[in-house]
Tab-separated table of C-alpha atoms in Angstrom:
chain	number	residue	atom	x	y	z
A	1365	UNK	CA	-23.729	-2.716	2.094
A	1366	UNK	CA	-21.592	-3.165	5.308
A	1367	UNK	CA	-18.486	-1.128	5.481
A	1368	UNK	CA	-15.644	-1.485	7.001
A	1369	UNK	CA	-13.994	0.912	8.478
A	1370	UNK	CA	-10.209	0.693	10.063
A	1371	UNK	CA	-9.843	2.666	13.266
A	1372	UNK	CA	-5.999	3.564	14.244
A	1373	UNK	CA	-5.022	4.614	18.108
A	1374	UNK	CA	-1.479	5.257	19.374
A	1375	UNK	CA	-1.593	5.369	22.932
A	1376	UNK	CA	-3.705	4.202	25.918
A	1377	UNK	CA	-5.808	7.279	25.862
A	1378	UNK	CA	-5.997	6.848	22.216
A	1379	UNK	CA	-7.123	2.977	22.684
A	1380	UNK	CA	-9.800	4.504	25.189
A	1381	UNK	CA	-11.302	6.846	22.644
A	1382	UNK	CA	-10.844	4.193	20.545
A	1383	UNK	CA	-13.131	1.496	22.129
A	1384	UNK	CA	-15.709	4.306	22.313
A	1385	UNK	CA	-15.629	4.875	18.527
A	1386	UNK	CA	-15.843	1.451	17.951
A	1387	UNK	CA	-18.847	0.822	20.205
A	1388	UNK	CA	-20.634	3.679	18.110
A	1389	UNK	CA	-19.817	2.087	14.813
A	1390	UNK	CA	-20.916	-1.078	15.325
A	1391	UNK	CA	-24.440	-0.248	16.650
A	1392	UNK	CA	-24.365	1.357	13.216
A	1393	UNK	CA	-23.665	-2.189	11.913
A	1394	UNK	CA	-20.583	-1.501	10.861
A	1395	UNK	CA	-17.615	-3.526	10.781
A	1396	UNK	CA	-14.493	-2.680	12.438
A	1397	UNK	CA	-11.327	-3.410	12.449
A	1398	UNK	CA	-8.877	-1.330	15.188
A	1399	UNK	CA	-4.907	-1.259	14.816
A	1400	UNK	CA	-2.278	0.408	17.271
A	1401	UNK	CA	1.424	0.034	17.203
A	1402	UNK	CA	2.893	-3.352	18.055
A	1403	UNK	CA	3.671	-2.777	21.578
A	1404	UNK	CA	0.405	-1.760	22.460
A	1405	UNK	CA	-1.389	-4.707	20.809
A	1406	UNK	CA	-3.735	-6.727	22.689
A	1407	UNK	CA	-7.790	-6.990	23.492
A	1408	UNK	CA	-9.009	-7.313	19.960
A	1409	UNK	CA	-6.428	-4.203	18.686
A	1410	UNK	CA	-4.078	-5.865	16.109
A	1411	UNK	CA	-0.268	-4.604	15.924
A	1412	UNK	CA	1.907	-2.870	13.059
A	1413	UNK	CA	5.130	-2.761	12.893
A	1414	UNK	CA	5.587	0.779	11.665
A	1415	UNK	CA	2.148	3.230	9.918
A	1416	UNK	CA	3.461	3.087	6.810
A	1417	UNK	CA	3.518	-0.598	7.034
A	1418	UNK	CA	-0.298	-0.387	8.447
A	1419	UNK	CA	-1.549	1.726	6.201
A	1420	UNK	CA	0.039	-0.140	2.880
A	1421	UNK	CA	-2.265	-3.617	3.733
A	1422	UNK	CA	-5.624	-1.368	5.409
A	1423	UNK	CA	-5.727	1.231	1.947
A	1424	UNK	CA	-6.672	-1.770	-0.200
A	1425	UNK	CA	-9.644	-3.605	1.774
A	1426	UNK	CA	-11.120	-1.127	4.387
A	1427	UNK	CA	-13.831	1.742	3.421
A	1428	UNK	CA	-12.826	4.797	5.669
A	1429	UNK	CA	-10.443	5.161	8.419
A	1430	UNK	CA	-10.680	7.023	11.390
A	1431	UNK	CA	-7.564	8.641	13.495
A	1432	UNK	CA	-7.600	8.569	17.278
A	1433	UNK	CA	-4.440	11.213	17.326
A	1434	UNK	CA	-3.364	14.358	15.931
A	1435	UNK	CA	-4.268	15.610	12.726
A	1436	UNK	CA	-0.941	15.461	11.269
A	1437	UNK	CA	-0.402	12.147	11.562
A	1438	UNK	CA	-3.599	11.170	9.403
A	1439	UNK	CA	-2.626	13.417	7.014
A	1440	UNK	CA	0.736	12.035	6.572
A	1441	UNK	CA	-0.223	8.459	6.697
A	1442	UNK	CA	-2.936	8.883	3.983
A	1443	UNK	CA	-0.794	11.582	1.835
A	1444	UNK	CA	0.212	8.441	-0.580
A	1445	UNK	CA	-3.149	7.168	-1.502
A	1446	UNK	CA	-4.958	10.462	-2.160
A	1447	UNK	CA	-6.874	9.869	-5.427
A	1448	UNK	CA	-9.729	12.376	-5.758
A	1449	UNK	CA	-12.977	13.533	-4.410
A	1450	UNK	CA	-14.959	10.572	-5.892
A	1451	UNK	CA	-12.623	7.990	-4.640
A	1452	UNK	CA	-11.111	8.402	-1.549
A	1453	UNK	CA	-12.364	6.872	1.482
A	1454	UNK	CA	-13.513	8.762	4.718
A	1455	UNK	CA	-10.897	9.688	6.616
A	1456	UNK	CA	-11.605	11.190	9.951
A	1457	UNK	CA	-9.112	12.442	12.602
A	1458	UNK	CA	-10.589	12.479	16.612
A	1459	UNK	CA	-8.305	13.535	19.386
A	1460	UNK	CA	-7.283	11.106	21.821
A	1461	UNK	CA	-9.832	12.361	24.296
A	1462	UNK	CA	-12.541	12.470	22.119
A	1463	UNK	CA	-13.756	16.002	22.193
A	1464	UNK	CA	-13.354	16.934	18.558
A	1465	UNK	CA	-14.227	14.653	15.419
A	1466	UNK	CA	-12.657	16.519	12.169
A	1467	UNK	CA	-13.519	14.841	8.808
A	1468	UNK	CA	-10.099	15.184	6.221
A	1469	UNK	CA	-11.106	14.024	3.160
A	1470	UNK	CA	-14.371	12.856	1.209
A	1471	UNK	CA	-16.635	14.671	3.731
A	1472	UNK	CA	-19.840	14.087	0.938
A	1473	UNK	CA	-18.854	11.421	-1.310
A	1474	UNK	CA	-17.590	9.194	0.921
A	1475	UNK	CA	-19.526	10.340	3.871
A	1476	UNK	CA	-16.982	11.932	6.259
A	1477	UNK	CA	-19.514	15.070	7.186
A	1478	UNK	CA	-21.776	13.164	7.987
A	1479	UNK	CA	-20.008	10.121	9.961
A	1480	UNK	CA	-18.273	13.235	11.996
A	1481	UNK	CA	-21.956	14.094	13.227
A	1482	UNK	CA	-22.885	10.854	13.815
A	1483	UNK	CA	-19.749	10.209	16.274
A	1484	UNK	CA	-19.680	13.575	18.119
A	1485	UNK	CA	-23.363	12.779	19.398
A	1486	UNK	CA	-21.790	9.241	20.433
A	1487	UNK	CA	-19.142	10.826	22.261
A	1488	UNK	CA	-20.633	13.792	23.183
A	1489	UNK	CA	-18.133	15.818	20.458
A	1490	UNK	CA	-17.224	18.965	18.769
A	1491	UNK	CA	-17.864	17.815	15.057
A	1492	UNK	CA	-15.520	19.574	13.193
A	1493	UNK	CA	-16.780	20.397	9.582
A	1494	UNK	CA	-15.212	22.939	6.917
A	1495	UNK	CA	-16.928	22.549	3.669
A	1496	UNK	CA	-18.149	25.394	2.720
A	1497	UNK	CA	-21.852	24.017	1.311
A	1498	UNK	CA	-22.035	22.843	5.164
A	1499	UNK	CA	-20.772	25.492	6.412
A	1500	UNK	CA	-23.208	27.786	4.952
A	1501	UNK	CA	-26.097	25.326	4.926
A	1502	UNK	CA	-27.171	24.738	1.170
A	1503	UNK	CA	-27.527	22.363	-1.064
A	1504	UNK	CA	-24.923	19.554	-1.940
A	1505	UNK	CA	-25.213	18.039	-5.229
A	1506	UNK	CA	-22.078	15.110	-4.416
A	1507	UNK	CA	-23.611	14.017	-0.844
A	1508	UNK	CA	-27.361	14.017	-2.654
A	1509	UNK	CA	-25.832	11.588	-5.265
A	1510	UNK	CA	-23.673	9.378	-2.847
A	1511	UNK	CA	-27.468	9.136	-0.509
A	1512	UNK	CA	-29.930	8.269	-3.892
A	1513	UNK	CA	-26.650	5.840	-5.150
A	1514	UNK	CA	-26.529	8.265	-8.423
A	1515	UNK	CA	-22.683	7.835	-9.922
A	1516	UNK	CA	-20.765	11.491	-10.499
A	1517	UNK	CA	-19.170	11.655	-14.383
A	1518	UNK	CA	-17.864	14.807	-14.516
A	1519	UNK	CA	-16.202	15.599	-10.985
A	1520	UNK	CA	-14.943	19.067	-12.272
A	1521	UNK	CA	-18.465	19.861	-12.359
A	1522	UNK	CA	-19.228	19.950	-8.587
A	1523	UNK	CA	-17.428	23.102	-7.979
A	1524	UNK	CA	-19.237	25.131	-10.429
A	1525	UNK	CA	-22.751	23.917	-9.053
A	1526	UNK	CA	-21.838	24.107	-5.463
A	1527	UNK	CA	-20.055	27.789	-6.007
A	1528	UNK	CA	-23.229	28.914	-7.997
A	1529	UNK	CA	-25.040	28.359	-4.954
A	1530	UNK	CA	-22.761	29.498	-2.324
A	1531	UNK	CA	-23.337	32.900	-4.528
A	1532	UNK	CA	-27.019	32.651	-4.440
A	1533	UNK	CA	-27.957	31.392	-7.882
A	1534	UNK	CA	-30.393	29.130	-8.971
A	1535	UNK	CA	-29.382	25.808	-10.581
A	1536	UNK	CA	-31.101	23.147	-12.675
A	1537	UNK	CA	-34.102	23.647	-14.658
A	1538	UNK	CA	-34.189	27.475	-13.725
A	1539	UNK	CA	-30.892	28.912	-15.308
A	1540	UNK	CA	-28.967	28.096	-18.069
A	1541	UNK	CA	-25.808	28.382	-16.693
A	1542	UNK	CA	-25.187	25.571	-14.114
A	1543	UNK	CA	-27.379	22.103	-13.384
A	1544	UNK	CA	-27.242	18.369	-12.786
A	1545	UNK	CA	-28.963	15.848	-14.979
A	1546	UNK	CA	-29.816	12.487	-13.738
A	1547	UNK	CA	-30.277	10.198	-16.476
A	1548	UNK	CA	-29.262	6.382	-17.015
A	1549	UNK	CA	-27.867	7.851	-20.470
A	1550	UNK	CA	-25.814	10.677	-19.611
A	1551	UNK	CA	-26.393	12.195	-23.296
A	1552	UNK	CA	-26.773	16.202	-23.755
A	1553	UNK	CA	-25.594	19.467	-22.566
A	1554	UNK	CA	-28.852	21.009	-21.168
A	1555	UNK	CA	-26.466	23.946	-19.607
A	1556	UNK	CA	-23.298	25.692	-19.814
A	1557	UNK	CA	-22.159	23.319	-16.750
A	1558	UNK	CA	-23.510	20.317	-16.786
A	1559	UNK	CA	-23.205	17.404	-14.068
A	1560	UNK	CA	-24.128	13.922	-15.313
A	1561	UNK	CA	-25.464	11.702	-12.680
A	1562	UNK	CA	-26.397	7.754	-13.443
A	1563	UNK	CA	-28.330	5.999	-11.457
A	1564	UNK	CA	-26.496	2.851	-10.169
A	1565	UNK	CA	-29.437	0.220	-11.038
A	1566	UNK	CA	-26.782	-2.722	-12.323
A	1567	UNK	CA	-24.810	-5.453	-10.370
A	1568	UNK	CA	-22.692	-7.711	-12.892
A	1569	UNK	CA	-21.591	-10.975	-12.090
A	1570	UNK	CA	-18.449	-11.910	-14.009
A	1571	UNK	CA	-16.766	-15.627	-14.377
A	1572	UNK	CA	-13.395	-15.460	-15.918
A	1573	UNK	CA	-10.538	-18.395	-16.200
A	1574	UNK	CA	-7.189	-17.701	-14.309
A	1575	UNK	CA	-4.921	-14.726	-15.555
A	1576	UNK	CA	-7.181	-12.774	-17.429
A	1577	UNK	CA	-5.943	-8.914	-17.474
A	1578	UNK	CA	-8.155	-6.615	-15.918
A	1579	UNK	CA	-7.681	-4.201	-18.959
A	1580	UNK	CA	-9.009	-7.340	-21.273
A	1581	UNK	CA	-12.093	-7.555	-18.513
A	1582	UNK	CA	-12.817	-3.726	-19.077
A	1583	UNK	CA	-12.800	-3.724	-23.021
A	1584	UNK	CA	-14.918	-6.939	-22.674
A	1585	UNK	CA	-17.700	-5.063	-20.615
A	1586	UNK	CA	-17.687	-1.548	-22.072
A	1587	UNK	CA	-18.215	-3.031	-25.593
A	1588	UNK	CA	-21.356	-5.293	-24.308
A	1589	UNK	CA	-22.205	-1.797	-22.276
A	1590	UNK	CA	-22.014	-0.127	-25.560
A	1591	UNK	CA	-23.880	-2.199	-27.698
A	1592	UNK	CA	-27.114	-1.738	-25.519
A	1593	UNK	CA	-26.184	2.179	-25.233
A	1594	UNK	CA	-25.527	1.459	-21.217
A	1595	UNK	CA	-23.572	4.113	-19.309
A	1596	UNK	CA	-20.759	2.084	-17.037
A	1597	UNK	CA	-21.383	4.382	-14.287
A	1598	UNK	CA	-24.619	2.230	-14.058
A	1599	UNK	CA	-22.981	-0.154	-12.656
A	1600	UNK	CA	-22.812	-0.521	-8.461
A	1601	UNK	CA	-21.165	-3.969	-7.991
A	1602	UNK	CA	-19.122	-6.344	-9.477
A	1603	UNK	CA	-19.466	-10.421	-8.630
A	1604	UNK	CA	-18.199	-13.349	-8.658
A	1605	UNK	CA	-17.627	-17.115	-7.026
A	1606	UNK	CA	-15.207	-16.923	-3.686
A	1607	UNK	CA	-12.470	-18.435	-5.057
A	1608	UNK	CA	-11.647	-15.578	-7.631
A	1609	UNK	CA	-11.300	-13.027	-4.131
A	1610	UNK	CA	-7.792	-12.697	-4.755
A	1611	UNK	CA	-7.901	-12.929	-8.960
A	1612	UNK	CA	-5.883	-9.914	-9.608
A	1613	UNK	CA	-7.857	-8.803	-12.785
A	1614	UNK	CA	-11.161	-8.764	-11.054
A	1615	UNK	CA	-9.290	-6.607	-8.666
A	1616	UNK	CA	-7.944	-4.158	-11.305
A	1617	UNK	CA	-11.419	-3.944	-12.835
A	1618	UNK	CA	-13.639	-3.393	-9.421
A	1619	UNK	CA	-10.943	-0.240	-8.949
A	1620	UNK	CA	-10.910	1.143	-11.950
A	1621	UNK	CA	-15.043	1.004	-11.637
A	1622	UNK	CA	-14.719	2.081	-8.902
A	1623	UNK	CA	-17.265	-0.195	-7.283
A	1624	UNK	CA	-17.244	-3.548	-4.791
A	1625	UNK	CA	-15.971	-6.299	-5.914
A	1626	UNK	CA	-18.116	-9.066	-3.640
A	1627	UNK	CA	-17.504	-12.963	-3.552
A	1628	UNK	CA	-19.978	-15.567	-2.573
A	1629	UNK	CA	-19.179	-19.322	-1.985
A	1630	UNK	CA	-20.484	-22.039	-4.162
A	1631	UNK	CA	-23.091	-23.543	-1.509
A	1632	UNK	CA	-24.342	-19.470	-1.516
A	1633	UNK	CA	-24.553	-19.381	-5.236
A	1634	UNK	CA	-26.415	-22.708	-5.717
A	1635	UNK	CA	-29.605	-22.151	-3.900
A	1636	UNK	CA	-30.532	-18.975	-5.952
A	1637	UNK	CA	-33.447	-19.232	-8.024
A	1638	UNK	CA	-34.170	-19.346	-11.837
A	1639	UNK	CA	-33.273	-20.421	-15.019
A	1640	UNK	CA	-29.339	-20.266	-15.150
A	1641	UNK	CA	-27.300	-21.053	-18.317
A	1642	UNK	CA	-25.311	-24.218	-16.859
A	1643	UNK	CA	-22.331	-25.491	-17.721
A	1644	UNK	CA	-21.309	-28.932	-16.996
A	1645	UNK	CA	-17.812	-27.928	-17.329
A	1646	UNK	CA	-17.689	-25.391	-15.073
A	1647	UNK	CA	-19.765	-27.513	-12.415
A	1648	UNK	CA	-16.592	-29.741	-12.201
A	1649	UNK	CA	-14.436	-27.234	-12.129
A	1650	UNK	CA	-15.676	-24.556	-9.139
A	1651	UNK	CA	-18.912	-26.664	-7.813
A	1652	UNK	CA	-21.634	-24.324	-8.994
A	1653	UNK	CA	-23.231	-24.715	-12.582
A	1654	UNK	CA	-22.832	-21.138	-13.471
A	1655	UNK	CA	-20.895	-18.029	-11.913
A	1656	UNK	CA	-21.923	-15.020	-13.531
A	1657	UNK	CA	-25.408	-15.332	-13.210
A	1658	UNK	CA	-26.115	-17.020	-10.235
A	1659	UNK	CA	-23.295	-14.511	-8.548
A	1660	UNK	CA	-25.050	-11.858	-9.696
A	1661	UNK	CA	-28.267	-12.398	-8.627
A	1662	UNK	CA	-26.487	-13.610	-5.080
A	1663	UNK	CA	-25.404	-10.008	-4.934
A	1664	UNK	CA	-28.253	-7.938	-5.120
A	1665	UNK	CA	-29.936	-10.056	-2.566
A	1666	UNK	CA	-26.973	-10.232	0.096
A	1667	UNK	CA	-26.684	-6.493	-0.498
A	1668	UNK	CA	-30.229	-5.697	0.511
A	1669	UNK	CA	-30.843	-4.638	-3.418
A	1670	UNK	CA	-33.608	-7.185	-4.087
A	1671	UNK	CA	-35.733	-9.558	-1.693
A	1672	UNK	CA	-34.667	-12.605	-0.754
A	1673	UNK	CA	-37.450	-14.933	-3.466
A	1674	UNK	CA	-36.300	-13.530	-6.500
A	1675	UNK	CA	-35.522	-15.018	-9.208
A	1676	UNK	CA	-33.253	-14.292	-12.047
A	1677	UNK	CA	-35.500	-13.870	-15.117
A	1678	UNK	CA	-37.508	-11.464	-13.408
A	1679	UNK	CA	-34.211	-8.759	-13.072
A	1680	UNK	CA	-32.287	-10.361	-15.903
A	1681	UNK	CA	-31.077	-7.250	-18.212
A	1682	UNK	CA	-28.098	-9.192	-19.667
A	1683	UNK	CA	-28.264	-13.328	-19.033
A	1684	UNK	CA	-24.825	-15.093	-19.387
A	1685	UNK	CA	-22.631	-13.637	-22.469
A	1686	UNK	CA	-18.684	-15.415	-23.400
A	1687	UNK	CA	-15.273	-13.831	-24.807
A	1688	UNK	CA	-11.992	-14.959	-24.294
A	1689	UNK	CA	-12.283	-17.402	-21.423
A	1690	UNK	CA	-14.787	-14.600	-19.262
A	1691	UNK	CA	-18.620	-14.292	-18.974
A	1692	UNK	CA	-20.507	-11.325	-18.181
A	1693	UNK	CA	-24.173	-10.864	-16.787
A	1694	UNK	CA	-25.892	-8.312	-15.247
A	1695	UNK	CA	-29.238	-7.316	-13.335
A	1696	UNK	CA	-31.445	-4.700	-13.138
A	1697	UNK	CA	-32.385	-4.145	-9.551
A	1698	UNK	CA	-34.256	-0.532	-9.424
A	1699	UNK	CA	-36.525	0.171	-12.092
C-alpha cells in the first residue's frame, strides 16, 4: 500500500533538506506531500496559514510526517493527536541541515526506526534511535508484527515481552511466563503474559445508503464477525465505491478499525471478475451492479494482495450480506 507521508519545512534551509527528503521518499514510491508556512510557499511546497492550522487538515489523511526543524516544534504540533503506540503515525524530526534524523513516535509500529535508517543513508545522516530493543539489538515483537501484517490485541503486552528480553529471558514456547501467539482466533492464555497477534488475511468491501452511523456499521460487522467466530483484528482494509470517500460513517468505522478505508470508481469496480450478487437498483443509482463485492475484490488487487486475474469466488469468505440499508463482504487473500 502507498503511503503518504506529509513533510513540513520552515525556512529555506529547511525547504533544502526538504527537497532532499522528498527525493528519497519517492524512489521509495512513496507519496509526498511538502507544506511550509505561507510566505515561503511556492515550487510544489503548499502554504499554511499558521501549524496548528496545518496540522488539523494533514492528521486526518497523511500516514507519517516528517519535521525539517527542531525537535520541539514536532512535538508540539503533534502533542494533540497522540493516540497510542498502535495508532499513531511516524513522526520523524530532521534538522534543517540534514545531519540527524530522530524518529518521535511509533518507531516499530508505524515504522519510524526504520524510515530514520532509511533517510540517514539518503542524506548521509546520524539516525537517531532510542528504543531500547534497538538500542540493545534484540528482538521486537511490535515491528515483527507491523513487517508479517499480524494485528497487536493487547498493546499492554509489548512491554512485558520486550522487558523480558532486554533482561535476558526466553519468551514463547520456552517459558511460561511471557510469549506471543499468532492465531486468526486469538482464544487462550498459553502464558502468564500473553500477546495475541491476528493475521490480517481480510479486506471487506462495504455499500451503505447515505447517513448511516459508523457505530450502526460496527455492530453490523462484529455480529457477522461473530457468527463465523472471526477475530476483527483480521481485518486489513475497508472498501467501498468513490463516491462514499467523504461518507462520514465509513470514516468513523475505518478509524475505529484502525485500518484504510480505500475508494475505487465505478469504471474500476466494473471490470473485476466473477459472479457478483447484482442489483438493478443499485446499478441506477451509483453505475456499478454491486459495491461490496466487486469493491472488495478491487482492493486486494490494487493493493498488491492478490494478482490481477482473480476472481471473486475463488477468495470469497463472506459474498454480499444486507441490514439496515448496508452490505458487507469480505475476502480471504492469504491462506
Amino acid at each position: 500500500m502507498h503511503k503518504t507521508v506529509a513533510v513540513l519545512a520552515f525556512s529555506v534551509q529547511g525547504i533544502q533538506t526538504g527537497e532532499k527528503i522528498a527525493v528519497a521518499m519517492e524512489a521509495m514510491g512513496t507519496v509526498i506531500e511538502k507544506y511550509v508556512p505561507a510566505r515561503l510557499a511556492s515550487g510544489g511546497w503548499k502554504g499554511f496559514s499558521t501549524l496548528k492550522a496545518g496540522m488539523e487538515k494533514l492528521i486526518l489523511h497523511v500516514d507519517d510526517l516528517i519535521f525539517v526543524g527542531a525537535v520541539g516544534i514536532a512535538v508540539r504540533a503533534v502533542a494533540p493527536y497522540v493516540k497510542n503506540k498502535l495508532k499513531d503515525p511516524a513522526v520523524l524530526a530532521v534538522d534543517e541541515c540534514g545531519q540527524f534524523v530522530i524518529p518521535l513516535l511509533s518507531g516499530h509500529v508505524g515504522g519510524a526506526n526504520e524510515l530514520a535508517r532509511l533517510l540517514s543513508g539518503a542524506l548521509s545522516a546520524t539516525a537517531v534511535i532510542t528504543t531500547a530493543t534497538d538500542v540493545h539489538d534484540v528482538f521486537s515483537v511490535d515491528t515483527f508484527a507491523r513487517q508479517q501484517h499480524l494485528s497487536i490485541v493487547e498493546k499492554d503486552e509489548i512491554k512485558h515481552l520486550s522487558g523480558a528480553l532486554l533482561e535476558g529471558k526466553p519468551i514463547g514456547a520456552l517459558t511460561p511466563e511471557c510469549g506471543f501467539l499468532i492465531s486468526g482466533k486469538p482464544v487462550g492464555q498459553p502464558f502468564t503474559h500473553t500477546l495475541h497477534l491476528v493475521p490480517q488475511d481480510l479486506v471487506l468491501g462495504i455499500g451503505c445508503r447515505s447517513g448511516v452511523q459508523g457505530e450502526v456499521m460496527y455492530r453490523f460487522i462484529s455480529e457477522v464477525f461473530d457468527a463465523h467466530d472471526w477475530s476483527l483484528y483480521r481485518i486489513r482494509a475497508v472498501a467501498s465505491i468513490d463516491v462514499k470517500r467523504e461518507e462520514q460513517g465509513l470514516l468513523e468505522l475505518s478509524d475505529r478499525l484502525g485500518v484504510p478505508f480505500l475508494t475505487y470508481s465505478a469504471a474500476q469496480l466494473m471490470v473485476q471478475r466473477g459472479n457478483f450478487h447484482t442489483s438493478d437498483f443499485v446499478q441506477q443509482t451509483v453505475e456499478v451492479d454491486n459495491v461490496c463485492e466487486r469493491s472488495a475484490l478491487c482492493a486486494a488487487i490494487s493493493e498488491g494482495w492478490l494478482p490481477e486475474e482473480s476472481r471473486f469466488e475463488d477468495f470469497c469468505v463472506l459474498p454480499k450480506c444486507a441490514q439496515d440499508g448496508m452490505t458487507l463482504a469480505a475476502l480471504a487473500f492469504c491462506r
